[in-house]
């Protein structure tokens, strides 16, 4: 057990340092390429921090276990929005741009609603629906790059001394997040089983939460460095990646049954996406305030308490 504790702490250290490298490298690339930090967060960072979910969900699909694929994505998206964005906004209010309000947040909400509607009506994500998810994902990514207004001129003019160093930082950061995340999750599951926690409880808490640790670390570091657009892009990007890319890819392997999802699970998932949209019009407009962050955190705690008593 001592070895597992050491490996657990090593995984956590890799996550923390990986997040720091990823934020610094991604910001440098954004300045050099003239791409906004939000789009970098939505694409490069969003994809990188979603790699653990991709690995877990595809593995579950190949093993014929659709519950793992679907449960991991639903749990991760709830974790991402309510806990991670909540913690980020509690540290410092998160600014929301006009394009976030009119495009990115509504699209994330619509994608979540589409998944919830299919989960409740079809009770599965079929091969054709998986293809449709992937098509929507590609269109959205292309649209984001096409409509990106880039970075402000004064930021774009900042010199990035070594772009290859920035690329290396991103690669090292992603590697640290992915491998550190897997190391942390695997050993956390081992320790949980050692003390007698059920596999189902592990799946909806440690697994979903553990695969979201890269997003958590990245957003906390980004908030500390006043890069809230990178943090918001990471959360929205990860959630869209999880539903469209990960579930879309997994559904090509095996139809994904959603029978294990309850009204509460899907209700909290929809509420989490709807709250992000609502917060852009309440309180101080065009930002997620601290009191709004605490509402999200309270909903997260309530949901996990329900899961605990239900299990």
PDB file of C-alpha atoms in Angstrom:
ATOM      1  CA  UNK A   1       0.000   0.000   0.000  1.00  0.00           C
ATOM      2  CA  UNK A   2       2.926   2.354   0.665  1.00  0.00           C
ATOM      3  CA  UNK A   3       4.014   2.000  -2.978  1.00  0.00           C
ATOM      4  CA  UNK A   4       0.523   2.956  -4.170  1.00  0.00           C
ATOM      5  CA  UNK A   5       0.521   6.057  -1.948  1.00  0.00           C
ATOM      6  CA  UNK A   6       3.911   7.100  -3.350  1.00  0.00           C
ATOM      7  CA  UNK A   7       2.695   6.562  -6.918  1.00  0.00           C
ATOM      8  CA  UNK A   8      -0.495   8.493  -6.108  1.00  0.00           C
ATOM      9  CA  UNK A   9       1.553  11.491  -4.947  1.00  0.00           C
ATOM     10  CA  UNK A  10       3.869  11.177  -7.969  1.00  0.00           C
ATOM     11  CA  UNK A  11       0.849  11.261 -10.285  1.00  0.00           C
ATOM     12  CA  UNK A  12      -0.466  14.345  -8.506  1.00  0.00           C
ATOM     13  CA  UNK A  13       2.912  16.090  -8.890  1.00  0.00           C
ATOM     14  CA  UNK A  14       2.977  15.280 -12.623  1.00  0.00           C
ATOM     15  CA  UNK A  15      -0.506  16.772 -12.975  1.00  0.00           C
ATOM     16  CA  UNK A  16       0.436  20.006 -11.207  1.00  0.00           C
ATOM     17  CA  UNK A  17       3.689  20.577 -13.119  1.00  0.00           C
ATOM     18  CA  UNK A  18       2.082  19.441 -16.375  1.00  0.00           C
ATOM     19  CA  UNK A  19      -0.697  22.013 -15.991  1.00  0.00           C
ATOM     20  CA  UNK A  20       1.837  24.794 -15.387  1.00  0.00           C
ATOM     21  CA  UNK A  21       3.855  23.837 -18.499  1.00  0.00           C
ATOM     22  CA  UNK A  22       0.698  23.534 -20.606  1.00  0.00           C
ATOM     23  CA  UNK A  23      -0.663  26.967 -19.672  1.00  0.00           C
ATOM     24  CA  UNK A  24       2.652  28.740 -20.288  1.00  0.00           C
ATOM     25  CA  UNK A  25       3.348  26.938 -23.567  1.00  0.00           C
ATOM     26  CA  UNK A  26      -0.184  27.353 -24.908  1.00  0.00           C
ATOM     27  CA  UNK A  27      -0.235  31.083 -24.123  1.00  0.00           C
ATOM     28  CA  UNK A  28       3.078  31.541 -25.917  1.00  0.00           C
ATOM     29  CA  UNK A  29       1.824  29.675 -28.998  1.00  0.00           C
ATOM     30  CA  UNK A  30      -1.359  31.753 -29.011  1.00  0.00           C
ATOM     31  CA  UNK A  31       0.642  35.002 -29.003  1.00  0.00           C
ATOM     32  CA  UNK A  32       3.017  33.769 -31.706  1.00  0.00           C
ATOM     33  CA  UNK A  33       0.260  32.478 -33.996  1.00  0.00           C
ATOM     34  CA  UNK A  34      -2.112  35.374 -33.359  1.00  0.00           C
ATOM     35  CA  UNK A  35      -4.796  32.961 -32.124  1.00  0.00           C
ATOM     36  CA  UNK A  36      -6.879  33.881 -29.089  1.00  0.00           C
ATOM     37  CA  UNK A  37      -6.180  32.101 -25.819  1.00  0.00           C
ATOM     38  CA  UNK A  38      -9.831  30.990 -25.779  1.00  0.00           C
ATOM     39  CA  UNK A  39      -9.472  29.044 -29.057  1.00  0.00           C
ATOM     40  CA  UNK A  40      -6.162  27.573 -27.855  1.00  0.00           C
ATOM     41  CA  UNK A  41      -7.938  26.483 -24.676  1.00  0.00           C
ATOM     42  CA  UNK A  42     -10.870  25.153 -26.704  1.00  0.00           C
ATOM     43  CA  UNK A  43      -8.707  23.081 -29.057  1.00  0.00           C
ATOM     44  CA  UNK A  44      -5.132  22.219 -27.989  1.00  0.00           C
ATOM     45  CA  UNK A  45      -5.703  22.399 -24.237  1.00  0.00           C
ATOM     46  CA  UNK A  46      -9.262  21.043 -24.439  1.00  0.00           C
ATOM     47  CA  UNK A  47      -8.167  18.028 -26.445  1.00  0.00           C
ATOM     48  CA  UNK A  48      -5.102  17.398 -24.302  1.00  0.00           C
ATOM     49  CA  UNK A  49      -6.972  17.477 -21.005  1.00  0.00           C
ATOM     50  CA  UNK A  50      -9.714  15.253 -22.478  1.00  0.00           C
ATOM     51  CA  UNK A  51      -7.228  12.507 -23.361  1.00  0.00           C
ATOM     52  CA  UNK A  52      -7.865  10.597 -20.094  1.00  0.00           C
ATOM     53  CA  UNK A  53     -11.621  10.542 -20.815  1.00  0.00           C
ATOM     54  CA  UNK A  54     -10.892   9.428 -24.383  1.00  0.00           C
ATOM     55  CA  UNK A  55      -8.712   6.548 -23.177  1.00  0.00           C
ATOM     56  CA  UNK A  56     -11.194   5.418 -20.523  1.00  0.00           C
ATOM     57  CA  UNK A  57     -14.286   5.660 -22.771  1.00  0.00           C
ATOM     58  CA  UNK A  58     -12.726   3.958 -25.793  1.00  0.00           C
ATOM     59  CA  UNK A  59     -11.332   1.211 -23.567  1.00  0.00           C
ATOM     60  CA  UNK A  60     -14.791   0.682 -22.116  1.00  0.00           C
ATOM     61  CA  UNK A  61     -16.306   0.555 -25.616  1.00  0.00           C
ATOM     62  CA  UNK A  62     -13.761  -1.991 -26.898  1.00  0.00           C
ATOM     63  CA  UNK A  63     -14.433  -4.110 -23.815  1.00  0.00           C
ATOM     64  CA  UNK A  64     -18.173  -3.942 -24.512  1.00  0.00           C
ATOM     65  CA  UNK A  65     -18.864  -1.882 -21.377  1.00  0.00           C
ATOM     66  CA  UNK A  66     -20.972   1.060 -22.562  1.00  0.00           C
ATOM     67  CA  UNK A  67     -21.718   2.142 -18.975  1.00  0.00           C
ATOM     68  CA  UNK A  68     -18.078   3.099 -18.486  1.00  0.00           C
ATOM     69  CA  UNK A  69     -18.001   5.162 -21.699  1.00  0.00           C
ATOM     70  CA  UNK A  70     -21.231   7.030 -21.009  1.00  0.00           C
ATOM     71  CA  UNK A  71     -20.879   7.333 -17.237  1.00  0.00           C
ATOM     72  CA  UNK A  72     -17.339   8.653 -17.506  1.00  0.00           C
ATOM     73  CA  UNK A  73     -18.352  11.425 -19.935  1.00  0.00           C
ATOM     74  CA  UNK A  74     -21.448  12.485 -17.988  1.00  0.00           C
ATOM     75  CA  UNK A  75     -19.554  12.467 -14.698  1.00  0.00           C
ATOM     76  CA  UNK A  76     -16.594  14.331 -16.203  1.00  0.00           C
ATOM     77  CA  UNK A  77     -18.765  17.076 -17.743  1.00  0.00           C
ATOM     78  CA  UNK A  78     -20.568  17.638 -14.446  1.00  0.00           C
ATOM     79  CA  UNK A  79     -17.212  17.678 -12.648  1.00  0.00           C
ATOM     80  CA  UNK A  80     -15.735  20.062 -15.235  1.00  0.00           C
ATOM     81  CA  UNK A  81     -18.535  22.623 -15.097  1.00  0.00           C
ATOM     82  CA  UNK A  82     -19.753  22.610 -11.516  1.00  0.00           C
ATOM     83  CA  UNK A  83     -16.534  21.913  -9.625  1.00  0.00           C
ATOM     84  CA  UNK A  84     -13.693  23.052 -11.881  1.00  0.00           C
ATOM     85  CA  UNK A  85     -15.327  26.160 -13.356  1.00  0.00           C
ATOM     86  CA  UNK A  86     -16.836  26.821  -9.930  1.00  0.00           C
ATOM     87  CA  UNK A  87     -13.433  26.685  -8.221  1.00  0.00           C
ATOM     88  CA  UNK A  88     -11.862  28.780 -11.006  1.00  0.00           C
ATOM     89  CA  UNK A  89     -14.515  31.525 -10.693  1.00  0.00           C
ATOM     90  CA  UNK A  90     -14.277  31.401  -6.900  1.00  0.00           C
ATOM     91  CA  UNK A  91     -10.553  32.180  -7.167  1.00  0.00           C
ATOM     92  CA  UNK A  92     -11.169  35.054  -9.597  1.00  0.00           C
ATOM     93  CA  UNK A  93     -14.320  36.013 -11.572  1.00  0.00           C
ATOM     94  CA  UNK A  94     -14.165  34.570 -15.096  1.00  0.00           C
ATOM     95  CA  UNK A  95     -14.688  37.086 -17.899  1.00  0.00           C
ATOM     96  CA  UNK A  96     -17.043  36.078 -20.716  1.00  0.00           C
ATOM     97  CA  UNK A  97     -16.585  37.660 -24.154  1.00  0.00           C
ATOM     98  CA  UNK A  98     -19.335  38.506 -26.640  1.00  0.00           C
ATOM     99  CA  UNK A  99     -18.396  35.533 -28.835  1.00  0.00           C
ATOM    100  CA  UNK A 100     -18.520  33.279 -25.755  1.00  0.00           C
ATOM    101  CA  UNK A 101     -22.035  34.528 -25.017  1.00  0.00           C
ATOM    102  CA  UNK A 102     -23.389  34.332 -28.564  1.00  0.00           C
ATOM    103  CA  UNK A 103     -21.528  31.256 -29.848  1.00  0.00           C
ATOM    104  CA  UNK A 104     -19.490  29.058 -27.543  1.00  0.00           C
ATOM    105  CA  UNK A 105     -21.681  28.780 -24.439  1.00  0.00           C
ATOM    106  CA  UNK A 106     -24.944  28.263 -26.412  1.00  0.00           C
ATOM    107  CA  UNK A 107     -23.255  25.590 -28.570  1.00  0.00           C
ATOM    108  CA  UNK A 108     -22.022  23.747 -25.460  1.00  0.00           C
ATOM    109  CA  UNK A 109     -25.572  23.940 -24.068  1.00  0.00           C
ATOM    110  CA  UNK A 110     -27.126  22.684 -27.327  1.00  0.00           C
ATOM    111  CA  UNK A 111     -24.653  19.792 -27.577  1.00  0.00           C
ATOM    112  CA  UNK A 112     -25.478  18.802 -23.990  1.00  0.00           C
ATOM    113  CA  UNK A 113     -29.220  19.033 -24.706  1.00  0.00           C
ATOM    114  CA  UNK A 114     -28.808  16.914 -27.858  1.00  0.00           C
ATOM    115  CA  UNK A 115     -27.056  14.184 -25.898  1.00  0.00           C
ATOM    116  CA  UNK A 116     -29.619  14.284 -23.079  1.00  0.00           C
ATOM    117  CA  UNK A 117     -32.507  14.099 -25.583  1.00  0.00           C
ATOM    118  CA  UNK A 118     -30.999  11.038 -27.291  1.00  0.00           C
ATOM    119  CA  UNK A 119     -30.212   9.454 -23.931  1.00  0.00           C
ATOM    120  CA  UNK A 120     -33.836   9.781 -22.817  1.00  0.00           C
ATOM    121  CA  UNK A 121     -35.599   8.911 -26.100  1.00  0.00           C
ATOM    122  CA  UNK A 122     -33.420   6.326 -27.859  1.00  0.00           C
ATOM    123  CA  UNK A 123     -31.792   5.160 -24.589  1.00  0.00           C
ATOM    124  CA  UNK A 124     -28.617   4.676 -26.605  1.00  0.00           C
ATOM    125  CA  UNK A 125     -26.122   6.447 -28.864  1.00  0.00           C
ATOM    126  CA  UNK A 126     -26.139   4.489 -32.130  1.00  0.00           C
ATOM    127  CA  UNK A 127     -23.485   4.177 -34.846  1.00  0.00           C
ATOM    128  CA  UNK A 128     -25.277   6.761 -37.033  1.00  0.00           C
ATOM    129  CA  UNK A 129     -25.670   9.165 -34.118  1.00  0.00           C
ATOM    130  CA  UNK A 130     -21.970   8.703 -33.349  1.00  0.00           C
ATOM    131  CA  UNK A 131     -21.136   9.717 -36.916  1.00  0.00           C
ATOM    132  CA  UNK A 132     -23.400  12.746 -36.567  1.00  0.00           C
ATOM    133  CA  UNK A 133     -21.606  13.725 -33.345  1.00  0.00           C
ATOM    134  CA  UNK A 134     -18.225  13.544 -35.101  1.00  0.00           C
ATOM    135  CA  UNK A 135     -19.497  15.592 -38.062  1.00  0.00           C
ATOM    136  CA  UNK A 136     -20.838  18.314 -35.753  1.00  0.00           C
ATOM    137  CA  UNK A 137     -17.529  18.294 -33.886  1.00  0.00           C
ATOM    138  CA  UNK A 138     -15.478  18.854 -37.073  1.00  0.00           C
ATOM    139  CA  UNK A 139     -17.796  21.646 -38.259  1.00  0.00           C
ATOM    140  CA  UNK A 140     -17.577  23.383 -34.875  1.00  0.00           C
ATOM    141  CA  UNK A 141     -13.774  23.222 -34.734  1.00  0.00           C
ATOM    142  CA  UNK A 142     -13.445  24.629 -38.275  1.00  0.00           C
ATOM    143  CA  UNK A 143     -15.965  27.368 -37.463  1.00  0.00           C
ATOM    144  CA  UNK A 144     -14.068  28.388 -34.304  1.00  0.00           C
ATOM    145  CA  UNK A 145     -10.803  28.851 -36.207  1.00  0.00           C
ATOM    146  CA  UNK A 146     -12.528  30.634 -39.100  1.00  0.00           C
ATOM    147  CA  UNK A 147     -14.290  33.149 -36.856  1.00  0.00           C
ATOM    148  CA  UNK A 148     -11.502  33.653 -34.303  1.00  0.00           C
ATOM    149  CA  UNK A 149     -10.536  37.322 -34.043  1.00  0.00           C
ATOM    150  CA  UNK A 150      -7.112  36.517 -32.654  1.00  0.00           C
ATOM    151  CA  UNK A 151      -5.353  38.302 -29.819  1.00  0.00           C
ATOM    152  CA  UNK A 152      -5.245  42.048 -29.154  1.00  0.00           C
ATOM    153  CA  UNK A 153      -2.570  43.831 -31.187  1.00  0.00           C
ATOM    154  CA  UNK A 154      -0.492  44.830 -28.171  1.00  0.00           C
ATOM    155  CA  UNK A 155      -0.365  41.185 -27.022  1.00  0.00           C
ATOM    156  CA  UNK A 156       0.318  39.850 -30.502  1.00  0.00           C
ATOM    157  CA  UNK A 157       3.363  42.115 -30.715  1.00  0.00           C
ATOM    158  CA  UNK A 158       4.948  40.587 -27.610  1.00  0.00           C
ATOM    159  CA  UNK A 159       8.030  38.638 -28.588  1.00  0.00           C
ATOM    160  CA  UNK A 160       8.066  34.893 -28.059  1.00  0.00           C
ATOM    161  CA  UNK A 161      11.777  34.137 -27.892  1.00  0.00           C
ATOM    162  CA  UNK A 162      11.632  30.435 -28.663  1.00  0.00           C
ATOM    163  CA  UNK A 163       8.488  28.961 -30.219  1.00  0.00           C
ATOM    164  CA  UNK A 164       9.969  25.469 -30.120  1.00  0.00           C
ATOM    165  CA  UNK A 165      10.399  25.799 -26.373  1.00  0.00           C
ATOM    166  CA  UNK A 166       6.703  26.692 -26.162  1.00  0.00           C
ATOM    167  CA  UNK A 167       5.795  23.612 -28.233  1.00  0.00           C
ATOM    168  CA  UNK A 168       8.010  21.477 -25.992  1.00  0.00           C
ATOM    169  CA  UNK A 169       6.293  22.918 -22.907  1.00  0.00           C
ATOM    170  CA  UNK A 170       2.875  22.013 -24.353  1.00  0.00           C
ATOM    171  CA  UNK A 171       4.000  18.470 -25.195  1.00  0.00           C
ATOM    172  CA  UNK A 172       5.589  17.986 -21.771  1.00  0.00           C
ATOM    173  CA  UNK A 173       2.542  19.480 -20.080  1.00  0.00           C
ATOM    174  CA  UNK A 174       0.123  17.194 -21.921  1.00  0.00           C
ATOM    175  CA  UNK A 175       2.299  14.165 -21.171  1.00  0.00           C
ATOM    176  CA  UNK A 176       2.420  15.088 -17.496  1.00  0.00           C
ATOM    177  CA  UNK A 177      -1.355  15.562 -17.349  1.00  0.00           C
ATOM    178  CA  UNK A 178      -2.224  12.352 -19.174  1.00  0.00           C
ATOM    179  CA  UNK A 179       0.290   9.997 -17.551  1.00  0.00           C
ATOM    180  CA  UNK A 180       0.051  11.685 -14.163  1.00  0.00           C
ATOM    181  CA  UNK A 181      -3.737  11.462 -14.348  1.00  0.00           C
ATOM    182  CA  UNK A 182      -3.678   7.753 -15.155  1.00  0.00           C
ATOM    183  CA  UNK A 183      -1.133   7.112 -12.389  1.00  0.00           C
ATOM    184  CA  UNK A 184      -3.284   8.989  -9.908  1.00  0.00           C
ATOM    185  CA  UNK A 185      -6.571   7.328 -10.948  1.00  0.00           C
ATOM    186  CA  UNK A 186      -5.199   3.775 -11.040  1.00  0.00           C
ATOM    187  CA  UNK A 187      -3.658   3.997  -7.603  1.00  0.00           C
ATOM    188  CA  UNK A 188      -6.636   5.858  -6.119  1.00  0.00           C
ATOM    189  CA  UNK A 189      -8.904   3.040  -7.358  1.00  0.00           C
ATOM    190  CA  UNK A 190      -6.544   0.420  -5.896  1.00  0.00           C
ATOM    191  CA  UNK A 191      -6.542   2.152  -2.497  1.00  0.00           C
ATOM    192  CA  UNK A 192     -10.332   2.592  -2.583  1.00  0.00           C
ATOM    193  CA  UNK A 193     -10.864  -1.095  -3.298  1.00  0.00           C
ATOM    194  CA  UNK A 194      -8.425  -1.978  -0.536  1.00  0.00           C
ATOM    195  CA  UNK A 195     -10.618  -0.205   2.017  1.00  0.00           C
ATOM    196  CA  UNK A 196     -13.778  -1.823   0.605  1.00  0.00           C
ATOM    197  CA  UNK A 197     -15.393   0.900  -1.546  1.00  0.00           C
ATOM    198  CA  UNK A 198     -17.712  -0.502  -4.251  1.00  0.00           C
ATOM    199  CA  UNK A 199     -16.766  -0.476  -7.949  1.00  0.00           C
ATOM    200  CA  UNK A 200     -19.908   1.481  -8.850  1.00  0.00           C
ATOM    201  CA  UNK A 201     -19.059   4.250  -6.394  1.00  0.00           C
ATOM    202  CA  UNK A 202     -15.505   4.319  -7.759  1.00  0.00           C
ATOM    203  CA  UNK A 203     -16.804   4.671 -11.337  1.00  0.00           C
ATOM    204  CA  UNK A 204     -19.021   7.698 -10.672  1.00  0.00           C
ATOM    205  CA  UNK A 205     -16.614   9.487  -8.344  1.00  0.00           C
ATOM    206  CA  UNK A 206     -12.934   8.579  -8.593  1.00  0.00           C
ATOM    207  CA  UNK A 207     -12.959   7.621 -12.271  1.00  0.00           C
ATOM    208  CA  UNK A 208     -14.995  10.559 -13.553  1.00  0.00           C
ATOM    209  CA  UNK A 209     -13.304  12.991 -11.173  1.00  0.00           C
ATOM    210  CA  UNK A 210      -9.836  11.558 -11.711  1.00  0.00           C
ATOM    211  CA  UNK A 211      -9.987  11.853 -15.492  1.00  0.00           C
ATOM    212  CA  UNK A 212     -11.006  15.503 -15.001  1.00  0.00           C
ATOM    213  CA  UNK A 213      -7.960  16.304 -12.841  1.00  0.00           C
ATOM    214  CA  UNK A 214      -6.038  17.657 -15.872  1.00  0.00           C
ATOM    215  CA  UNK A 215      -8.820  20.214 -16.447  1.00  0.00           C
ATOM    216  CA  UNK A 216      -8.859  21.076 -12.739  1.00  0.00           C
ATOM    217  CA  UNK A 217      -5.110  21.642 -12.543  1.00  0.00           C
ATOM    218  CA  UNK A 218      -5.020  23.572 -15.837  1.00  0.00           C
ATOM    219  CA  UNK A 219      -7.890  25.889 -14.874  1.00  0.00           C
ATOM    220  CA  UNK A 220      -6.568  26.637 -11.382  1.00  0.00           C
ATOM    221  CA  UNK A 221      -3.142  27.496 -12.823  1.00  0.00           C
ATOM    222  CA  UNK A 222      -4.766  29.579 -15.590  1.00  0.00           C
ATOM    223  CA  UNK A 223      -6.903  31.461 -13.052  1.00  0.00           C
ATOM    224  CA  UNK A 224      -3.839  32.169 -10.922  1.00  0.00           C
ATOM    225  CA  UNK A 225      -2.078  33.600 -13.987  1.00  0.00           C
ATOM    226  CA  UNK A 226      -5.114  35.765 -14.939  1.00  0.00           C
ATOM    227  CA  UNK A 227      -5.774  33.733 -18.094  1.00  0.00           C
ATOM    228  CA  UNK A 228      -9.489  33.174 -17.550  1.00  0.00           C
ATOM    229  CA  UNK A 229     -10.252  32.835 -21.277  1.00  0.00           C
ATOM    230  CA  UNK A 230      -7.846  29.898 -21.454  1.00  0.00           C
ATOM    231  CA  UNK A 231      -9.618  28.348 -18.464  1.00  0.00           C
ATOM    232  CA  UNK A 232     -13.118  28.919 -19.907  1.00  0.00           C
ATOM    233  CA  UNK A 233     -12.024  27.593 -23.302  1.00  0.00           C
ATOM    234  CA  UNK A 234     -10.587  24.512 -21.621  1.00  0.00           C
ATOM    235  CA  UNK A 235     -13.864  23.732 -19.814  1.00  0.00           C
ATOM    236  CA  UNK A 236     -16.157  24.367 -22.796  1.00  0.00           C
ATOM    237  CA  UNK A 237     -13.746  22.608 -25.145  1.00  0.00           C
ATOM    238  CA  UNK A 238     -13.395  19.578 -22.887  1.00  0.00           C
ATOM    239  CA  UNK A 239     -17.172  19.248 -22.500  1.00  0.00           C
ATOM    240  CA  UNK A 240     -17.762  19.481 -26.258  1.00  0.00           C
ATOM    241  CA  UNK A 241     -14.874  17.057 -26.895  1.00  0.00           C
ATOM    242  CA  UNK A 242     -16.303  14.617 -24.348  1.00  0.00           C
ATOM    243  CA  UNK A 243     -19.759  14.450 -25.935  1.00  0.00           C
ATOM    244  CA  UNK A 244     -19.057  14.897 -29.638  1.00  0.00           C
ATOM    245  CA  UNK A 245     -15.600  13.345 -30.084  1.00  0.00           C
ATOM    246  CA  UNK A 246     -15.369  10.791 -27.283  1.00  0.00           C
ATOM    247  CA  UNK A 247     -18.947   9.502 -27.309  1.00  0.00           C
ATOM    248  CA  UNK A 248     -19.033   9.819 -31.092  1.00  0.00           C
ATOM    249  CA  UNK A 249     -15.883   7.704 -31.440  1.00  0.00           C
ATOM    250  CA  UNK A 250     -17.025   5.194 -28.814  1.00  0.00           C
ATOM    251  CA  UNK A 251     -20.413   4.773 -30.539  1.00  0.00           C
ATOM    252  CA  UNK A 252     -18.599   3.686 -33.708  1.00  0.00           C
ATOM    253  CA  UNK A 253     -17.164   0.775 -31.718  1.00  0.00           C
ATOM    254  CA  UNK A 254     -20.366  -0.284 -29.943  1.00  0.00           C
ATOM    255  CA  UNK A 255     -23.860   1.261 -29.499  1.00  0.00           C
ATOM    256  CA  UNK A 256     -23.739   3.085 -26.177  1.00  0.00           C
ATOM    257  CA  UNK A 257     -26.639   2.230 -23.877  1.00  0.00           C
ATOM    258  CA  UNK A 258     -27.805   5.096 -21.629  1.00  0.00           C
ATOM    259  CA  UNK A 259     -30.166   2.987 -19.507  1.00  0.00           C
ATOM    260  CA  UNK A 260     -27.932   3.427 -16.455  1.00  0.00           C
ATOM    261  CA  UNK A 261     -28.423   7.210 -16.507  1.00  0.00           C
ATOM    262  CA  UNK A 262     -31.187   8.543 -14.260  1.00  0.00           C
ATOM    263  CA  UNK A 263     -33.259  11.702 -14.560  1.00  0.00           C
ATOM    264  CA  UNK A 264     -31.117  13.182 -11.792  1.00  0.00           C
ATOM    265  CA  UNK A 265     -27.864  12.498 -13.675  1.00  0.00           C
ATOM    266  CA  UNK A 266     -29.153  14.066 -16.896  1.00  0.00           C
ATOM    267  CA  UNK A 267     -30.903  16.874 -15.021  1.00  0.00           C
ATOM    268  CA  UNK A 268     -27.711  17.907 -13.241  1.00  0.00           C
ATOM    269  CA  UNK A 269     -25.781  17.640 -16.530  1.00  0.00           C
ATOM    270  CA  UNK A 270     -28.266  19.961 -18.282  1.00  0.00           C
ATOM    271  CA  UNK A 271     -28.422  22.311 -15.278  1.00  0.00           C
ATOM    272  CA  UNK A 272     -24.635  22.647 -15.218  1.00  0.00           C
ATOM    273  CA  UNK A 273     -24.555  23.733 -18.890  1.00  0.00           C
ATOM    274  CA  UNK A 274     -27.603  25.994 -18.479  1.00  0.00           C
ATOM    275  CA  UNK A 275     -26.105  27.761 -15.457  1.00  0.00           C
ATOM    276  CA  UNK A 276     -23.011  28.815 -17.419  1.00  0.00           C
ATOM    277  CA  UNK A 277     -25.335  30.379 -20.021  1.00  0.00           C
ATOM    278  CA  UNK A 278     -27.507  32.000 -17.317  1.00  0.00           C
ATOM    279  CA  UNK A 279     -24.549  33.528 -15.474  1.00  0.00           C
ATOM    280  CA  UNK A 280     -23.640  35.637 -18.522  1.00  0.00           C
ATOM    281  CA  UNK A 281     -26.871  37.608 -17.969  1.00  0.00           C
ATOM    282  CA  UNK A 282     -27.028  37.781 -14.155  1.00  0.00           C
ATOM    283  CA  UNK A 283     -24.986  39.609 -11.556  1.00  0.00           C
ATOM    284  CA  UNK A 284     -22.207  41.552 -13.204  1.00  0.00           C
ATOM    285  CA  UNK A 285     -22.850  40.852 -16.867  1.00  0.00           C
ATOM    286  CA  UNK A 286     -20.260  39.171 -19.062  1.00  0.00           C
ATOM    287  CA  UNK A 287     -18.534  37.367 -16.242  1.00  0.00           C
ATOM    288  CA  UNK A 288     -19.065  34.492 -13.841  1.00  0.00           C
ATOM    289  CA  UNK A 289     -19.043  36.036 -10.361  1.00  0.00           C
ATOM    290  CA  UNK A 290     -17.926  34.450  -7.117  1.00  0.00           C
ATOM    291  CA  UNK A 291     -21.467  34.052  -5.756  1.00  0.00           C
ATOM    292  CA  UNK A 292     -22.444  32.263  -8.957  1.00  0.00           C
ATOM    293  CA  UNK A 293     -19.408  30.027  -8.522  1.00  0.00           C
ATOM    294  CA  UNK A 294     -20.598  29.062  -5.044  1.00  0.00           C
ATOM    295  CA  UNK A 295     -24.033  28.139  -6.445  1.00  0.00           C
ATOM    296  CA  UNK A 296     -22.323  25.724  -8.848  1.00  0.00           C
ATOM    297  CA  UNK A 297     -20.174  24.286  -6.080  1.00  0.00           C
ATOM    298  CA  UNK A 298     -23.254  23.808  -3.865  1.00  0.00           C
ATOM    299  CA  UNK A 299     -25.042  21.935  -6.681  1.00  0.00           C
ATOM    300  CA  UNK A 300     -21.963  19.756  -7.168  1.00  0.00           C
ATOM    301  CA  UNK A 301     -21.811  18.872  -3.468  1.00  0.00           C
ATOM    302  CA  UNK A 302     -25.551  18.144  -3.438  1.00  0.00           C
ATOM    303  CA  UNK A 303     -25.267  15.845  -6.457  1.00  0.00           C
ATOM    304  CA  UNK A 304     -22.358  13.900  -4.979  1.00  0.00           C
ATOM    305  CA  UNK A 305     -24.193  13.564  -1.688  1.00  0.00           C
ATOM    306  CA  UNK A 306     -27.170  12.121  -3.613  1.00  0.00           C
ATOM    307  CA  UNK A 307     -24.829   9.699  -5.397  1.00  0.00           C
ATOM    308  CA  UNK A 308     -23.311   8.624  -2.090  1.00  0.00           C
ATOM    309  CA  UNK A 309     -26.647   7.892  -0.419  1.00  0.00           C
ATOM    310  CA  UNK A 310     -28.059   6.315  -3.598  1.00  0.00           C
ATOM    311  CA  UNK A 311     -25.155   3.900  -3.864  1.00  0.00           C
TER     312      UNK A 311
END
